[in-house]
Amino acid sequence: MLQVYLVRHGETEWNAARRIQGQSDSPLTAKGLYQARQVAERVRNEGITHVITSDLGRTRHTAQIIADACGCEVINEPRLRELHMGVLEERILDGLTEQEEVWRKQMVDGSPKGRIPEGETMTELAARMRAALDSCLDLPEGSKPLLVSHGIALGCLISTILGLPAYAERRLRLRNCSLSRVDHQQSAWLASGWIVETAGDVSHLELPALDELQR
């Protein structure tokens, strides 16, 4: 059985300001750095062999803190990037026009062909996230990788493992530096392949963590 840990990056300045990031970027806040250190301590003794991260700055910084605790190198994987939010990237959430809010909501409300202009669909996101996860099957036997990615991206990945369509209504909350785990296994009582062991665990965090829409 292959166990893969999934971590969302720590809080960023734009998370705190309710600014849409997508594949744009902003630095971790002091709280985000603290969250990264806490999740690093949580997994320090789990036998992590590979720390694989989205190549955006907020995930790479989070990943480096985890890798230092686990004695690993950081491997960049662009397929783990956040959903491209097109023309809404860098916009303040509370300042969107009525039409822009319609575009944004299509990414979370179950619209099958939802796409922000110049951005990605959830189906496109799901395909690259699943490809990144499946590539872990090629790691040496006995590996235990940890992937650092983003809230919408990880939520989409976990939802599709559960059998939901990529564009399904978004109902999984993954807060900053939450920890999830998916396993690839064979079982008489579960479907073969990837299964979800845990999702969105924040028991290692001392302070409440944000999701995308909270201050």
Coordinates of C-alpha atoms in Angstrom, one line a residue:
M1 CA 0.0 0.0 0.0
L2 CA 1.3 3.5 -0.9
Q3 CA 0.4 6.3 1.5
V4 CA 0.5 9.8 0.2
Y5 CA 0.1 12.8 2.5
L6 CA -1.5 16.0 1.2
V7 CA -0.9 19.5 2.7
R8 CA -2.3 22.8 1.8
H9 CA 0.1 25.7 2.1
G10 CA 0.3 28.1 5.0
E11 CA -1.7 31.3 5.3
T12 CA -0.6 34.0 2.9
E13 CA -1.0 37.8 2.9
W14 CA -3.6 37.5 0.2
N15 CA -5.5 34.8 2.1
A16 CA -5.8 37.2 5.0
A17 CA -6.8 40.1 2.7
R18 CA -9.5 38.0 0.9
R19 CA -7.6 38.5 -2.4
I20 CA -8.0 35.8 -5.1
Q21 CA -4.6 34.1 -5.8
G22 CA -5.1 31.2 -8.2
Q23 CA -1.7 30.9 -9.9
S24 CA -0.6 34.4 -8.8
D25 CA 1.3 34.5 -5.6
S26 CA 1.8 36.2 -2.3
P27 CA 4.1 35.5 0.7
L28 CA 3.3 33.5 3.8
T29 CA 2.2 35.6 6.8
A30 CA 3.9 35.1 10.2
K31 CA 0.9 32.9 11.0
G32 CA 1.4 30.9 7.8
L33 CA 5.0 30.2 8.7
Y34 CA 4.0 29.1 12.2
Q35 CA 1.3 26.8 10.6
A36 CA 4.0 25.3 8.3
R37 CA 6.2 24.6 11.3
Q38 CA 3.3 22.9 13.1
V39 CA 2.4 20.6 10.2
A40 CA 6.1 19.8 9.8
E41 CA 6.2 18.7 13.4
R42 CA 3.1 16.6 12.9
V43 CA 4.7 14.6 10.0
R44 CA 8.3 14.6 11.2
N45 CA 8.2 11.0 12.4
E46 CA 5.9 9.6 9.7
G47 CA 8.8 8.4 7.6
I48 CA 8.2 10.9 4.7
T49 CA 10.6 10.1 1.9
H50 CA 9.7 12.7 -0.7
V51 CA 8.3 16.3 -0.4
I52 CA 6.7 17.2 -3.7
T53 CA 5.3 20.7 -4.2
S54 CA 3.5 23.0 -6.5
D55 CA 6.1 25.4 -7.9
L56 CA 4.4 28.5 -6.6
G57 CA 6.1 30.4 -3.9
R58 CA 3.6 29.9 -1.1
T59 CA 3.7 26.1 -1.5
R60 CA 7.5 25.9 -2.0
H61 CA 8.1 27.9 1.2
T62 CA 5.7 25.6 3.1
A63 CA 7.3 22.5 1.5
Q64 CA 10.8 23.6 2.5
I65 CA 9.9 23.9 6.1
I66 CA 8.4 20.4 6.0
A67 CA 11.3 18.9 4.0
D68 CA 13.8 20.3 6.5
A69 CA 11.9 18.6 9.4
C70 CA 11.8 15.3 7.5
G71 CA 15.3 15.3 6.1
C72 CA 14.1 15.4 2.4
E73 CA 14.7 17.5 -0.6
V74 CA 11.9 19.6 -2.2
I75 CA 10.8 18.4 -5.7
N76 CA 8.9 21.0 -7.8
E77 CA 5.8 19.7 -9.6
P78 CA 3.9 22.3 -11.7
R79 CA 0.9 20.0 -12.0
L80 CA 0.1 20.7 -8.3
R81 CA -0.5 24.4 -8.9
E82 CA -3.8 26.0 -7.9
L83 CA -6.7 26.4 -10.3
H84 CA -6.0 29.2 -12.7
M85 CA -8.5 31.9 -11.9
G86 CA -8.1 33.8 -15.1
V87 CA -9.1 37.5 -15.1
L88 CA -10.1 37.3 -11.4
E89 CA -6.6 36.6 -10.1
E90 CA -5.3 39.3 -7.8
R91 CA -8.8 40.7 -7.3
I92 CA -10.2 41.5 -3.9
L93 CA -13.1 39.1 -3.3
D94 CA -15.4 41.8 -1.9
G95 CA -14.8 44.0 -4.9
L96 CA -16.1 41.7 -7.7
T97 CA -18.8 42.9 -10.0
E98 CA -22.0 40.9 -10.3
Q99 CA -20.8 39.2 -13.5
E100 CA -17.4 38.4 -12.0
E101 CA -19.1 36.8 -9.0
V102 CA -21.2 34.7 -11.3
W103 CA -17.9 33.5 -12.9
R104 CA -16.4 32.7 -9.5
K105 CA -19.4 30.8 -8.2
Q106 CA -19.4 28.6 -11.3
M107 CA -16.2 27.1 -9.9
V108 CA -17.9 25.9 -6.7
D109 CA -21.6 25.4 -7.4
G110 CA -21.6 22.4 -9.7
S111 CA -21.6 24.1 -13.1
P112 CA -20.3 21.4 -15.5
K113 CA -18.6 23.9 -17.9
G114 CA -17.7 26.6 -15.4
R115 CA -14.7 28.6 -16.4
I116 CA -13.5 32.1 -15.5
P117 CA -12.4 33.9 -18.6
E118 CA -8.7 33.1 -19.3
G119 CA -8.8 30.4 -16.6
E120 CA -9.1 26.7 -16.2
T121 CA -12.2 24.4 -15.8
M122 CA -12.4 22.1 -12.8
T123 CA -12.1 19.2 -15.2
E124 CA -8.8 20.4 -16.5
L125 CA -7.6 21.0 -12.9
A126 CA -8.7 17.4 -11.9
A127 CA -6.8 15.9 -14.8
R128 CA -3.4 17.4 -13.9
M129 CA -3.8 16.9 -10.2
R130 CA -4.7 13.2 -10.7
A131 CA -1.7 12.8 -13.1
A132 CA 0.6 14.3 -10.4
L133 CA -0.8 11.9 -7.8
D134 CA -0.5 8.9 -10.1
S135 CA 3.1 9.7 -10.7
C136 CA 3.8 8.8 -7.1
L137 CA 3.1 5.2 -8.1
D138 CA 6.4 5.3 -10.0
L139 CA 8.4 6.1 -6.8
P140 CA 10.7 3.4 -5.3
E141 CA 8.9 0.7 -3.3
G142 CA 8.6 1.8 0.4
S143 CA 8.3 5.5 -0.5
K144 CA 6.0 7.7 1.5
P145 CA 5.5 11.0 -0.3
L146 CA 4.0 14.2 0.9
L147 CA 2.4 16.6 -1.6
V148 CA 2.1 20.4 -0.9
S149 CA -0.6 22.1 -3.0
H150 CA -3.6 24.4 -2.7
G151 CA -7.1 24.5 -1.4
I152 CA -9.2 24.2 -4.5
A153 CA -6.7 21.9 -6.2
L154 CA -6.6 19.4 -3.3
G155 CA -10.3 19.6 -2.7
C156 CA -10.9 18.7 -6.3
L157 CA -8.4 15.8 -6.2
I158 CA -10.0 14.3 -3.0
S159 CA -13.5 14.7 -4.3
T160 CA -12.7 12.9 -7.6
I161 CA -11.1 10.1 -5.7
L162 CA -14.4 9.8 -3.8
G163 CA -16.1 9.4 -7.2
L164 CA -17.6 12.9 -7.6
P165 CA -17.2 14.7 -10.9
A166 CA -14.5 17.4 -10.9
Y167 CA -17.1 20.1 -11.2
A168 CA -19.3 18.8 -8.3
E169 CA -20.5 21.3 -5.7
R170 CA -17.6 22.1 -3.5
R171 CA -18.3 20.8 0.0
L172 CA -14.9 19.9 1.4
R173 CA -13.1 22.5 3.5
L174 CA -9.3 22.3 3.5
R175 CA -7.9 25.0 5.7
N176 CA -4.3 26.4 5.6
C177 CA -1.8 23.7 6.5
S178 CA -4.5 21.1 6.9
L179 CA -3.3 17.5 6.5
S180 CA -5.0 14.8 4.4
R181 CA -3.9 11.3 3.4
V182 CA -4.9 9.1 0.4
D183 CA -3.8 5.5 0.0
H184 CA -3.4 3.3 -3.1
Q185 CA -4.4 -0.2 -2.1
Q186 CA -6.3 -3.4 -2.7
S187 CA -9.1 -4.3 -0.3
A188 CA -11.9 -6.8 -0.2
W189 CA -14.2 -4.1 1.2
L190 CA -13.1 -0.9 -0.6
A191 CA -12.7 -0.1 -4.3
S192 CA -9.3 -0.9 -5.7
G193 CA -6.9 2.0 -6.2
W194 CA -6.9 5.3 -4.5
I195 CA -9.0 5.7 -1.3
V196 CA -9.3 8.6 1.2
E197 CA -8.0 7.9 4.7
T198 CA -8.3 11.4 6.2
A199 CA -9.2 14.9 4.8
G200 CA -8.7 18.4 6.2
D201 CA -7.2 17.4 9.6
V202 CA -6.2 20.6 11.6
S203 CA -5.7 19.0 15.0
H204 CA -2.0 19.9 14.9
L205 CA -2.7 23.7 14.6
E206 CA -2.9 25.7 17.7
L207 CA -4.9 28.6 16.2
P208 CA -7.9 28.6 13.8
A209 CA -6.8 28.4 10.2
L210 CA -8.5 30.1 7.2
D211 CA -10.3 28.6 4.3
E212 CA -10.6 30.5 1.0
L213 CA -13.6 32.7 2.0
Q214 CA -12.9 33.6 5.6
R215 CA -11.0 36.6 7.0

